[in-house]
Coordinates of C-alpha atoms in Angstrom, one line a residue:
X1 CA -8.6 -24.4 -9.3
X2 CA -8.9 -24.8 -13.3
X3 CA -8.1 -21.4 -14.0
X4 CA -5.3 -21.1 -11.8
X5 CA -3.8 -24.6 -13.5
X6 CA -4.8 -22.1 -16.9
X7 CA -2.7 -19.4 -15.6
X8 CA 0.2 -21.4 -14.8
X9 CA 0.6 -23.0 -17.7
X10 CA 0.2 -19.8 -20.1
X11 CA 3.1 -18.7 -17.7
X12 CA 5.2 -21.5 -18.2
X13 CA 4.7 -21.0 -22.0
X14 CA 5.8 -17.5 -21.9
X15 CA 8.7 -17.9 -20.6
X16 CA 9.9 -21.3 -22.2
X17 CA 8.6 -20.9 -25.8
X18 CA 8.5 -17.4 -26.3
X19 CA 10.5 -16.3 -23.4
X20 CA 13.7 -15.4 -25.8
X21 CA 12.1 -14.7 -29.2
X22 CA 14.0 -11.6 -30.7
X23 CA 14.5 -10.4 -34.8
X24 CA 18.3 -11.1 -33.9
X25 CA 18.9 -15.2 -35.0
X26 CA 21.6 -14.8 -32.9
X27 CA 20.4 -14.1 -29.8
X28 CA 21.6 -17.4 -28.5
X29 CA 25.3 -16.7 -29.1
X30 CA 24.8 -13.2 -27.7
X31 CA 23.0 -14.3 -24.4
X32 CA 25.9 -17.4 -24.2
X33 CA 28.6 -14.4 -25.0
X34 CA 27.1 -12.5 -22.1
X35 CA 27.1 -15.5 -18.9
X36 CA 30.2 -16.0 -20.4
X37 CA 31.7 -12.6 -19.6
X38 CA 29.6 -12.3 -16.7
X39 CA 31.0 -15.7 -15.2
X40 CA 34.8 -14.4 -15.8
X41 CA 34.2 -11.0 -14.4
X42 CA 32.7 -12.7 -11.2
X43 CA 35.5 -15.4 -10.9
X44 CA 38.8 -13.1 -11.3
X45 CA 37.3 -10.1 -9.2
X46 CA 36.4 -13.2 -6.3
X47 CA 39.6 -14.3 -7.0
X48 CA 42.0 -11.4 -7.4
X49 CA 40.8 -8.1 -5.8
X50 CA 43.1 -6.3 -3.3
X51 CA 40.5 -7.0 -0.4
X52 CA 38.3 -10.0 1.0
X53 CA 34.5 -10.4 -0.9
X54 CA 31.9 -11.7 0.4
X55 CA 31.4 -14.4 -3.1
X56 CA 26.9 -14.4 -2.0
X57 CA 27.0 -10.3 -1.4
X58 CA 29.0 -9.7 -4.7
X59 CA 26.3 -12.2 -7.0
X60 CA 23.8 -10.0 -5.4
X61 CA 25.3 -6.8 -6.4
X62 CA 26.0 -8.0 -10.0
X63 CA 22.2 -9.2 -10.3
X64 CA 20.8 -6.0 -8.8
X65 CA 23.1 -3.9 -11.2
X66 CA 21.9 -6.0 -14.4
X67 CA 18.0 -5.6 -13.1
X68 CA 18.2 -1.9 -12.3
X69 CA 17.9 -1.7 -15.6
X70 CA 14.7 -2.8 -16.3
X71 CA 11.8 -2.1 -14.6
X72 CA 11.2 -1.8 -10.7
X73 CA 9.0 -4.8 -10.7
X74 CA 11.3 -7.3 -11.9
X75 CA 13.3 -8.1 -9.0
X76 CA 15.9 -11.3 -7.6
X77 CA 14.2 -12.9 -4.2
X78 CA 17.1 -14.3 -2.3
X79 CA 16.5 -17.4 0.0
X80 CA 15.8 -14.9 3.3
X81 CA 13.0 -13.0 1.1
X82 CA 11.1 -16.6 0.4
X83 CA 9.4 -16.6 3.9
X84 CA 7.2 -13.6 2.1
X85 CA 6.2 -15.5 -1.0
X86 CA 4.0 -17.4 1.4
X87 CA 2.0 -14.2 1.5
X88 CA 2.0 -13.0 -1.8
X89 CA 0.6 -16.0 -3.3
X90 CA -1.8 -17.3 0.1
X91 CA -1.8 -14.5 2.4
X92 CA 0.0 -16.5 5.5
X93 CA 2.9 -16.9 7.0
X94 CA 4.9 -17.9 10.3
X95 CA 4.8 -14.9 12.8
X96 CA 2.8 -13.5 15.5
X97 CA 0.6 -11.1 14.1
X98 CA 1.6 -7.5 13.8
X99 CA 2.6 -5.2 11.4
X100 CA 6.4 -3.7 11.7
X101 CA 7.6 -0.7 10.4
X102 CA 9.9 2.6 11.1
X103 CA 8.6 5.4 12.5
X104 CA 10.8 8.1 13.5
X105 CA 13.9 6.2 12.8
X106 CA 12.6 3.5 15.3
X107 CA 11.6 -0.1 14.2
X108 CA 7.9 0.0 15.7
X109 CA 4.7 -1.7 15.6
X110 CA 2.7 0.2 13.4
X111 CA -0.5 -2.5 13.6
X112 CA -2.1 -5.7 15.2
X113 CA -3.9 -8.4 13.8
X114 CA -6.6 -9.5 16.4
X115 CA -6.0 -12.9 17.9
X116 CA -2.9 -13.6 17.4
X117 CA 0.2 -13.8 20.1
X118 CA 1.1 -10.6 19.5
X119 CA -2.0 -8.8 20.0
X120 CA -3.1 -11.6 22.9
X121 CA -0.6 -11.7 24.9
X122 CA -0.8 -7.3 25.1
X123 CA 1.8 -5.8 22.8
X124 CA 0.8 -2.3 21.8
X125 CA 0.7 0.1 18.7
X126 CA 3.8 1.8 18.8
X127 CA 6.0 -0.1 20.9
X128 CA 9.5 0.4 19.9
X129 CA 11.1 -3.2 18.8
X130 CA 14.4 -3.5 20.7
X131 CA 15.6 -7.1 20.7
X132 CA 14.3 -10.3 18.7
X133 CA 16.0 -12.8 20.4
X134 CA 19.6 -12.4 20.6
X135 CA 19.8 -9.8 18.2
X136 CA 19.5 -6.0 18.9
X137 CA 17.2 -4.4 16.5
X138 CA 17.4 -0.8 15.2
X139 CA 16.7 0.6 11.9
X140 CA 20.1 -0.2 10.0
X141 CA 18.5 -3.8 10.5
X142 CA 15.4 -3.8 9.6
X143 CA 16.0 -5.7 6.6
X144 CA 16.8 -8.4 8.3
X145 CA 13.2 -8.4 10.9
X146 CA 11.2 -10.7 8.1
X147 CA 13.8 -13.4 8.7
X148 CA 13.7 -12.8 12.3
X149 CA 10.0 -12.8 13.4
X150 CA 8.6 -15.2 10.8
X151 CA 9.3 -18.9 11.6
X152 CA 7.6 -22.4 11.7
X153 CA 4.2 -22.4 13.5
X154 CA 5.0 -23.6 17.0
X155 CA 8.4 -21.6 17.6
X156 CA 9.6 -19.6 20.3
X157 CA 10.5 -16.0 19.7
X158 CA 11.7 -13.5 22.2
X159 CA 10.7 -10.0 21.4
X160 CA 11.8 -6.9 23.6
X161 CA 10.3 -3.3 23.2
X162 CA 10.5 -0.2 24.7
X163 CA 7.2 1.3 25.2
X164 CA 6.1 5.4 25.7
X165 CA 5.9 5.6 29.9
X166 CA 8.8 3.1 30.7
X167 CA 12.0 3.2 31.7
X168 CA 13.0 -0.7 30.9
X169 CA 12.3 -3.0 28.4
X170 CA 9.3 -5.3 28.0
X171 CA 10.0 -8.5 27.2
X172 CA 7.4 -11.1 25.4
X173 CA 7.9 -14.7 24.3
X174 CA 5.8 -15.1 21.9
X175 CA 4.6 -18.5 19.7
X176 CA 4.8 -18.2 16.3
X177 CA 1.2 -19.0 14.9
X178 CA 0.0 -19.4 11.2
X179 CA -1.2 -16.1 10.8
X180 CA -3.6 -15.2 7.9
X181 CA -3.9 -12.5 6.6
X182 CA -7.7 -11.0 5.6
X183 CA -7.7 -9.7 2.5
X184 CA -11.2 -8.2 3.5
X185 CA -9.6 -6.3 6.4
X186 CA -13.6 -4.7 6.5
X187 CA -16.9 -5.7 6.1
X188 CA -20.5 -4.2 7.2
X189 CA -23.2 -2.5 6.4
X190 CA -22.3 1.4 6.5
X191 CA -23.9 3.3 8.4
X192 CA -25.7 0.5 10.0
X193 CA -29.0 1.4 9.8
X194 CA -28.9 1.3 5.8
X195 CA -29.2 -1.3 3.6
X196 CA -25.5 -0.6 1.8
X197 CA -22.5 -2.8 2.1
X198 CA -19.2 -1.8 3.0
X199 CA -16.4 -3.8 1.6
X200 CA -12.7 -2.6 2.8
X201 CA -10.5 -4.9 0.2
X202 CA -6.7 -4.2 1.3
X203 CA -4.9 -7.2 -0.7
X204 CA -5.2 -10.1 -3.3
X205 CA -4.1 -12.6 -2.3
X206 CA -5.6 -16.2 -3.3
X207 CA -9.2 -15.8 -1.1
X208 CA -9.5 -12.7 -1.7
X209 CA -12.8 -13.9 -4.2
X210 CA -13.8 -16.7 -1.7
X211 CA -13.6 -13.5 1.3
X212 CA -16.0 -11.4 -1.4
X213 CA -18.4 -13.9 -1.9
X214 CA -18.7 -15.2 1.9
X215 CA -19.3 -11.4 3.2
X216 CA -21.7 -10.3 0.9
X217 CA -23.6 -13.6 1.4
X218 CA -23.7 -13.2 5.5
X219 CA -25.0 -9.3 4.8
X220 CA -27.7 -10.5 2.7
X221 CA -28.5 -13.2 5.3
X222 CA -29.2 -10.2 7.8
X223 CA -30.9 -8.0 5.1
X224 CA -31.6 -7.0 1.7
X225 CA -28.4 -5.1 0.1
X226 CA -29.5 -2.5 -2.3
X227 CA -25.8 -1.3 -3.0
X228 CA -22.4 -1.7 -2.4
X229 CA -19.8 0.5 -1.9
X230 CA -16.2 -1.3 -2.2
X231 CA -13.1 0.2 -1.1
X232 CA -9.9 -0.5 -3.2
X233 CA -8.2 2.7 -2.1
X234 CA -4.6 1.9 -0.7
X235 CA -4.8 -1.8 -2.4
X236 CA -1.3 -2.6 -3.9
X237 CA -2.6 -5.2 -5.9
X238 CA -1.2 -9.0 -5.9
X239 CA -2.4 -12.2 -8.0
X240 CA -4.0 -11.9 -11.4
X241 CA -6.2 -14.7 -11.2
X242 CA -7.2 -13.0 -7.3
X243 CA -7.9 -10.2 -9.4
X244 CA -10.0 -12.0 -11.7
X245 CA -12.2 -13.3 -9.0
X246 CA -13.4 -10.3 -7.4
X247 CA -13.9 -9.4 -10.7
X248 CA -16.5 -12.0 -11.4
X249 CA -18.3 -11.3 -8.9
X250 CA -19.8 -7.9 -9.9
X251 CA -19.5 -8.0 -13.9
X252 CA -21.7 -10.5 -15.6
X253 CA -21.2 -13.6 -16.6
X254 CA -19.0 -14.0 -20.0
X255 CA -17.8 -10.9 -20.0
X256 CA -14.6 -10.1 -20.8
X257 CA -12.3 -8.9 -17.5
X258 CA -8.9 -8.7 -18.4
X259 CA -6.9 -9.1 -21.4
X260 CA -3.2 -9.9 -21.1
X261 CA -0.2 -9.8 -23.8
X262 CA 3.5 -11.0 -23.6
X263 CA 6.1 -10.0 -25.9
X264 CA 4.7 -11.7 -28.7
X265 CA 1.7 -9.6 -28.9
X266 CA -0.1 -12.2 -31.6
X267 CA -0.5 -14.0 -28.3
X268 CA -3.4 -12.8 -26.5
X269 CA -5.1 -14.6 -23.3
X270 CA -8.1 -12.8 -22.9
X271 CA -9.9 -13.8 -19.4
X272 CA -13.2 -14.0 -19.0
X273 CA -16.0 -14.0 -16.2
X274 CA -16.7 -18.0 -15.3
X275 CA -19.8 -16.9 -12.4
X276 CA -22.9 -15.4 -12.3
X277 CA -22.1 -12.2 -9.9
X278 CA -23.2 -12.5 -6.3
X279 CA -23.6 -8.8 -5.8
X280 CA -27.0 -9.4 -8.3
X281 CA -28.1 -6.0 -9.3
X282 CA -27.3 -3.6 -6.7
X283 CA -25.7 -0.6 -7.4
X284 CA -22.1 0.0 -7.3
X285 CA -19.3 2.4 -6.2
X286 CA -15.6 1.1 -6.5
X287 CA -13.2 3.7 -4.5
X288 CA -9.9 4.2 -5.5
X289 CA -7.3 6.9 -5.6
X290 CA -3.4 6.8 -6.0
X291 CA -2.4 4.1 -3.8
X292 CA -4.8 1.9 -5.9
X293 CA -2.5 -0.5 -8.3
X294 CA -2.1 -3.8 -10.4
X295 CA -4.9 -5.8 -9.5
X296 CA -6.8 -3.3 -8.4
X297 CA -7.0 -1.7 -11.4
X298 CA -8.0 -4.8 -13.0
X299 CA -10.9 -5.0 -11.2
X300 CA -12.2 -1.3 -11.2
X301 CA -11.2 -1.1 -14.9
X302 CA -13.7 -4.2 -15.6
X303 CA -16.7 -2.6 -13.5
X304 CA -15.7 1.1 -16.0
X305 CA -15.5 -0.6 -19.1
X306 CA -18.6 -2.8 -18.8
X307 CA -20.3 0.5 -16.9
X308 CA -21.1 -2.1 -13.7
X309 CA -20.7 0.8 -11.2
X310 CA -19.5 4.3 -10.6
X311 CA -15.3 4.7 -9.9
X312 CA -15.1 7.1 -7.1
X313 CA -12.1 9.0 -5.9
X314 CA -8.4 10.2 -7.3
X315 CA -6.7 8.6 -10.0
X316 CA -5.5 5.3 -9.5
X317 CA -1.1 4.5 -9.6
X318 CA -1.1 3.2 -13.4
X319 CA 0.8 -0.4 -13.3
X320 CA -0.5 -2.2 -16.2
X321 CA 2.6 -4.7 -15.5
X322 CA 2.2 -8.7 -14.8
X323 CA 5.0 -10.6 -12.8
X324 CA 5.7 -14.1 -13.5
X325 CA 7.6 -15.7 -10.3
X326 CA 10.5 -17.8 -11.8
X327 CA 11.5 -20.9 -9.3
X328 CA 15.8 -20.4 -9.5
X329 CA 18.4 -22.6 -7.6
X330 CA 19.8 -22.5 -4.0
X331 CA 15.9 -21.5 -2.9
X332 CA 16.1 -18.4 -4.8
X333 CA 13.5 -16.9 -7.1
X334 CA 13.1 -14.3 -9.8
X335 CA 9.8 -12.0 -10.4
X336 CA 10.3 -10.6 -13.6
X337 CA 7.7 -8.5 -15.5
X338 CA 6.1 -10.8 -18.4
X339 CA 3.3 -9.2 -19.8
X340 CA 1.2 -6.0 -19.8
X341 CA -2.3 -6.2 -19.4
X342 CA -5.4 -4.7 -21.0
X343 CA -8.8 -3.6 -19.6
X344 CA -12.1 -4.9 -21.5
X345 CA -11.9 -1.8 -23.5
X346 CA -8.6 -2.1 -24.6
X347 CA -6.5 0.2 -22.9
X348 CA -3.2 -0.3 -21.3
X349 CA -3.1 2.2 -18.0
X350 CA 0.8 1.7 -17.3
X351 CA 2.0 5.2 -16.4
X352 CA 5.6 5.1 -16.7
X353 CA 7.3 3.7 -19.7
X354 CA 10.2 1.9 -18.5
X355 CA 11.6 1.4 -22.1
X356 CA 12.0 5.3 -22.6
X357 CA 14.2 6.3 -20.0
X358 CA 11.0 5.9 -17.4
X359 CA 9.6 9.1 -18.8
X360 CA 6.3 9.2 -17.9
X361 CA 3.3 9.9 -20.0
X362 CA 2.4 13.6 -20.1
X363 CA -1.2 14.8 -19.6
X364 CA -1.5 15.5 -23.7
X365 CA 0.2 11.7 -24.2
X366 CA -2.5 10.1 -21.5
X367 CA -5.5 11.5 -23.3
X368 CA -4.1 11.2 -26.7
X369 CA -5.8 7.5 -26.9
X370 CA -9.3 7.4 -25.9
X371 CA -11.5 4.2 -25.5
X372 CA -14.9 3.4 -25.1
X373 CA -17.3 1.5 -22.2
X374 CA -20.2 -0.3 -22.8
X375 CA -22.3 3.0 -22.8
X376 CA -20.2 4.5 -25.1
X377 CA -18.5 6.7 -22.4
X378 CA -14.8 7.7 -23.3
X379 CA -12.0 6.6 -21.1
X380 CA -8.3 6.5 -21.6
X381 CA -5.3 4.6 -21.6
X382 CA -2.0 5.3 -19.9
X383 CA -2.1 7.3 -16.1
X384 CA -4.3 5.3 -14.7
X385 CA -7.5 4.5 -13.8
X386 CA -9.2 8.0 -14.1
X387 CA -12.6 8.0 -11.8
X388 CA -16.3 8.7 -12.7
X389 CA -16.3 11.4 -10.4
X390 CA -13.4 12.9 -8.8
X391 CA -13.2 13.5 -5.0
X392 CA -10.4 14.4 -2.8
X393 CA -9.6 13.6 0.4
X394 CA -6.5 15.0 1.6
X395 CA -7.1 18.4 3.8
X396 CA -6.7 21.4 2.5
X397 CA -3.8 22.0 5.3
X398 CA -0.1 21.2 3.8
X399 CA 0.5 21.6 8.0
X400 CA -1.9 18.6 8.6
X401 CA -0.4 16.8 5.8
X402 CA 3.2 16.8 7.1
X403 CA 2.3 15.9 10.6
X404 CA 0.7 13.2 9.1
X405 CA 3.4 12.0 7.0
X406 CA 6.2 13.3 9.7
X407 CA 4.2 10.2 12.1
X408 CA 3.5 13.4 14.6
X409 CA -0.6 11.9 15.2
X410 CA 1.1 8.3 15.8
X411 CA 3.6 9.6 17.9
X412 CA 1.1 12.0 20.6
X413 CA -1.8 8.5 20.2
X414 CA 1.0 6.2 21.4
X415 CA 1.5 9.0 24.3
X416 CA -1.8 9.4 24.9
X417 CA -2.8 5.7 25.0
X418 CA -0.1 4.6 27.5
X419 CA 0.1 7.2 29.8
X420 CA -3.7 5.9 31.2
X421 CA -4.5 2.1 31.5
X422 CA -8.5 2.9 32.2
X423 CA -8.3 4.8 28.4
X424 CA -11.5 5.2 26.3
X425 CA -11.6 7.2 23.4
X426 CA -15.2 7.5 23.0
X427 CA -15.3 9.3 26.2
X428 CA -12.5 12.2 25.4
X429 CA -13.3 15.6 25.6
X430 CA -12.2 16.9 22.0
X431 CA -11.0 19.9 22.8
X432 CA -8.9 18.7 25.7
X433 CA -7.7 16.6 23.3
X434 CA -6.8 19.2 20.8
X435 CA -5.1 21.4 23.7
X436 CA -3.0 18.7 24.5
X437 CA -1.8 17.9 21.2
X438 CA -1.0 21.6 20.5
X439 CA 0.7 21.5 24.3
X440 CA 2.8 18.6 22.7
X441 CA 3.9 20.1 19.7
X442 CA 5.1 23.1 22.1
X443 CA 7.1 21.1 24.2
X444 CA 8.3 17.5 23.1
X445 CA 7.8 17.3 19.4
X446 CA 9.7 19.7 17.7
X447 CA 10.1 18.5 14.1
X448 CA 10.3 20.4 10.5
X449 CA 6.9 20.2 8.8
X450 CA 7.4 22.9 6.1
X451 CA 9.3 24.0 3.5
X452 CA 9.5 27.3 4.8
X453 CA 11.4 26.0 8.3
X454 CA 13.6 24.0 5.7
X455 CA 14.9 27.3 4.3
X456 CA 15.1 29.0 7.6
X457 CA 17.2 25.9 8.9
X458 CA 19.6 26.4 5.9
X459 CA 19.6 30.4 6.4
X460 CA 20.7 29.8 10.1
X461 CA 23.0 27.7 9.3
X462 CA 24.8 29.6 7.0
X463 CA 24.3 32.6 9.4
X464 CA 26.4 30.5 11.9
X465 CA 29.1 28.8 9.4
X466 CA 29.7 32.5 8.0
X467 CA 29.7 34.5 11.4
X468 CA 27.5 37.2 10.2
X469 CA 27.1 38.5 13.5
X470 CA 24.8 38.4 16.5
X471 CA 21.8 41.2 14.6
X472 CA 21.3 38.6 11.9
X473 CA 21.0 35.7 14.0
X474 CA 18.6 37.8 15.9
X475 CA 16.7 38.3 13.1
X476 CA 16.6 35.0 11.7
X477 CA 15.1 33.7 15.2
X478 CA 12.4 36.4 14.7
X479 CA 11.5 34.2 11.4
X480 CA 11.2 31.1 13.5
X481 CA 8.8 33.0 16.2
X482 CA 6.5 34.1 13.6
X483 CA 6.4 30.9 11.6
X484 CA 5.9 28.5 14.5
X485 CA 3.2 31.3 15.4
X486 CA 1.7 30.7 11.9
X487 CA 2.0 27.3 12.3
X488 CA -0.2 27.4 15.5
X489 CA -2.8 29.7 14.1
X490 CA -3.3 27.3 11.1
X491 CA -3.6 24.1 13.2
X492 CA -6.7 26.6 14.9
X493 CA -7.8 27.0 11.4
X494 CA -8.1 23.7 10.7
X495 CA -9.2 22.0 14.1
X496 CA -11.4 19.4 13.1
X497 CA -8.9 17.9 10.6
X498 CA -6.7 18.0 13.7
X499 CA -8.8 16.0 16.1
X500 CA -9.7 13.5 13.6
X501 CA -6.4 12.1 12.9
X502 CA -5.5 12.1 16.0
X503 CA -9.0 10.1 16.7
X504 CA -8.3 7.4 14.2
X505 CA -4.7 6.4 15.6
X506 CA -6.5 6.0 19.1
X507 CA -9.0 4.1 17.7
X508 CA -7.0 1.7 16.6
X509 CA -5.4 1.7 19.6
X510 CA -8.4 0.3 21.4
X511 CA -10.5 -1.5 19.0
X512 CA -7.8 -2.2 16.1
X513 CA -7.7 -2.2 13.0
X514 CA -11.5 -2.2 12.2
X515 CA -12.2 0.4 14.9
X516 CA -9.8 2.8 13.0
X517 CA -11.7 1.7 9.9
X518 CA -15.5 2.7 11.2
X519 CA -13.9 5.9 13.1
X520 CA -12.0 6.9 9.5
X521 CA -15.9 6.3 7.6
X522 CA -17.6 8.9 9.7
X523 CA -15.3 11.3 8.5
X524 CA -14.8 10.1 4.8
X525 CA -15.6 13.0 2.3
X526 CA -15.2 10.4 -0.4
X527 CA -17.4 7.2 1.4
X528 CA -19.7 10.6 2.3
X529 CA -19.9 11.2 -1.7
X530 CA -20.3 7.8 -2.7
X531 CA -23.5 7.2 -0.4
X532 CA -24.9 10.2 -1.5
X533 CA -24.9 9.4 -4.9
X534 CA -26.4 5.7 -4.0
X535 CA -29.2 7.5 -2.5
X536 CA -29.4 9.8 -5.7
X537 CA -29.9 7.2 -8.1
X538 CA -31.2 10.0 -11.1
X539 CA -27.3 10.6 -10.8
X540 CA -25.8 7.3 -10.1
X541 CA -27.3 6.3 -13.8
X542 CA -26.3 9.9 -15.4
X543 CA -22.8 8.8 -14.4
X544 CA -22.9 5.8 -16.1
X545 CA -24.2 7.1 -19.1
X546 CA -23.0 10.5 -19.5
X547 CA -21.0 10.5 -22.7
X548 CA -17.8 13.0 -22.2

């Protein structure tokens, strides 16, 4: 509570003392010169332009224009985006529990959250979302689905999907609930017979600390924890001071976690660790790799720099960016970048600098300024959070890759699922599973995974628009015989990557989002790595004082 009543008023000072500081003594006139011009633009286009404008869609333009100059971060929240402030800042909202996306150029339900009226009342991963209410939903509005589904606790919505198997649609009236979202999605001790604690941490929201602190106090309630493996991988980020309290509760008390600097860089709030950590002395791993960002990399730049644990994985994204969300008029807001931050050994890992044409920091730039941990290791600013020990997960198949990507694995699972109600995963002969699949891809699912079909597709299409006659066209079908034949033969090759995606989307099919989780561990290369190295721990200390 005190620190974020801190951190809300060193916001507040940024923006109204310092806010508008510049060399230029008349910035004031300039900036009045400015809404002055803007304002007159506005009114005679509104006024005077050959055809009707829409006066709201206009201002929105004209403020998206002037942003798009700055950074991506700093962004205008009109009053239909304010329903998702809610779960920035606390992690709920008004809805009925699932996760919506587009997949295949279809508005589908991509996840569930477990008891809520979505999930209760037996809509399914990968129904197709063809009606809310009134309106017919397709991807040209799926901007307009937050304002839609999320509502006042106690509401009424009628949702209608189209689901694999069925001819008509399925409709649900569902109550809206207030839904909150975990930002522990994950918690358990991995594999279960051991004595080390998995934490799966997919958000910061404000309890993100609180969620920390309870699970790692149940798990040592059931047994001793001797080391902790905590998973930021994916982890967009969200609050500072979220960030700051996960923090605390591995690093030591008084250390320093994060230091953060506004435009007048004589001002430096420096925020240090309030708690004695509840994780005590067990060893740690923080995983990461390139989805990892903001707040995430606060927190696994604290455990490097004070050498609290091992960073495990791929690089991490690089925003070393703070937003400060500005309150505006008519239920409007603005987040506008305010600050970069620091990690405890001083180094800035933004990537991209937005001030130089977004060019982003070349390999010779990003280890062109070195730091130091508490060991004396060397780390280095800009590009990231680089790990302790570098592990890649992606398989080695571009093929796998694009199915994966192309939502190919989604689209067989949500297939699969429907087309049996008595379905068990556990009990599916894998290589009837894989035959199907590769039956599948034969005959329903027929989409361009390569490059190489890319340039085929253009070849043949130029071969058709140019009429170069019935022997090249022959020959370019040849091409597409032996590629999808390649295409087969490396799907053969690489079998077990195969199954195993198509495992984790049926997984979460039938036991959710935490069964995917548990399925996706036993086939981890980089969870497999880290638990090695726990149970290695000659190396687990070499890695923390290896100087580079």
């Amino acid at each position: 509570m005190f620190r974020n009543l801190r951190y809300t008023t060193f916001l507040l000072v940024v923006i109204f003392s310092f806010g508008f500081i510049s060399g230029d003594s008349d910035v004031y006139y300039e900036m009045s010169r400015g809404i002055d011009i803007f304002g007159r633009v506005y009114k005679e286009v509104n006024l005077n332009y050959v055809d009707t404008i829409d006066p709201q869609e206009f201002m929105r333009e004209g403020i998206k224009g002037m942003l798009s100059s700055l950074d991506p971060y700093t962004t205008f929240i009109d009053e239909n985006m304010q329903k998702d402030i809610s779960i920035i800042t606390d992690g709920k909202y008004g809805g009925i529990g699932a996760t919506i996306g587009v997949r295949n150029d279809k508005v589908t339900v991509v996840d569930l959250i477990e008891g809520y009226s979505a999930q209760r009342q037996g809509i399914r991963i990968g129904d197709v979302i063809v009606r809310i209410d009134d309106v017919v939903m397709n991807r040209e509005k799926y901007d307009e689905l937050s304002s839609l589904m999320k509502g006042e606790p106690g509401t009424l919505v009628s949702v209608g999907v189209m689901r694999e198997g069925t001819e008509k649609e399925i409709t649900f009236n569902l109550v809206r609930e207030e839904v909150e979202i975990k930002n522990l999605s994950y918690y358990g001790f991995v594999p279960e017979e051991s004595n080390n604690a998995y934490l799966k941490l997919s958000g910061f929201s404000r309890p993100a600390g609180d969620e920390i602190r309870k699970a790692l106090s149940e798990l040592s309630g059931i047994k001793e924890i001797n080391s902790i493996i905590l998973d930021l991988r994916g982890n967009p980020g969200g609050l500072l001071d979220a960030a700051i309290d996960v923090s605390e509760k591995f690093v030591k008390n008084k250390q320093l976690v994060v230091s953060v600097v506004s435009r007048d860089t004589t001002r430096i709030k420096k925020y240090f660790s309030e708690e004695e950590p509840v994780s005590g002395d067990a060893n740690l791993i923080v995983l990461i790799d390139e989805g990892s960002a903001s707040a995430s990399e606060i927190v696994a730049g604290a455990v490097q720099d004070h050498d609290r644990g091992v960073i495990l994985g791929a690089p991490s994204f690089g925003k070393g960016l703070v937003q400060t969300l500005i309150p505006l008029s008519f239920n409007t807001s603005l987040k506008v970048t305010t600050a970069r931050y620091f990690t405890p050994s001083g180094r800035c890992i933004q990537k991209v600098d937005y001030s130089n044409n977004d060019v982003i920091a070349g390999t010779s730039a990003i280890r062109s300024e070195s730091f130091f941990t508490d060991n004396g290791r060397e780390v280095f600013a800009k590009g990231g959070i680089s790990p302790d020990s570098l592990v890649i997960k992606d398989s080695e198949s571009e093929l796998v890759i694009s199915l994966l990507a192309e939502g190919v694995f989604f689209k067989f699972a949500t297939k699969y699922f429907n087309s049996d109600e008595n379905f068990d995963y556990k009990t599916i002969n894998q290589n009837k599973l894989f035959n199907d699949f590769m039956e599948y891809l034969k005959n329903e699912e027929r989409v361009n995974i390569c490059e190489s079909e890319n340039l085929l597709n253009q070849l043949k299409k130029e071969a058709e628009e140019k009429e170069l006659g019935a022997k090249f066209q022959k020959g370019v079908e040849e091409l597409y015989t032996l590629l999808e034949e390649q295409k087969f033969r490396e799907l053969e090759e690489y079998r077990d990557d195969v199954v195993i995606e198509i495992n984790k989307e049926l997984s979460a099919r039938q036991e959710g989002r935490k069964g995917r989780i548990k399925l996706s561990l036993s086939h981890d290369p980089q969870f497999s790595a880290a638990y090695e190295i726990l149970n290695k721990p000659d190396i687990y200390r070499e890695l923390l004082t290896r100087q580079n």
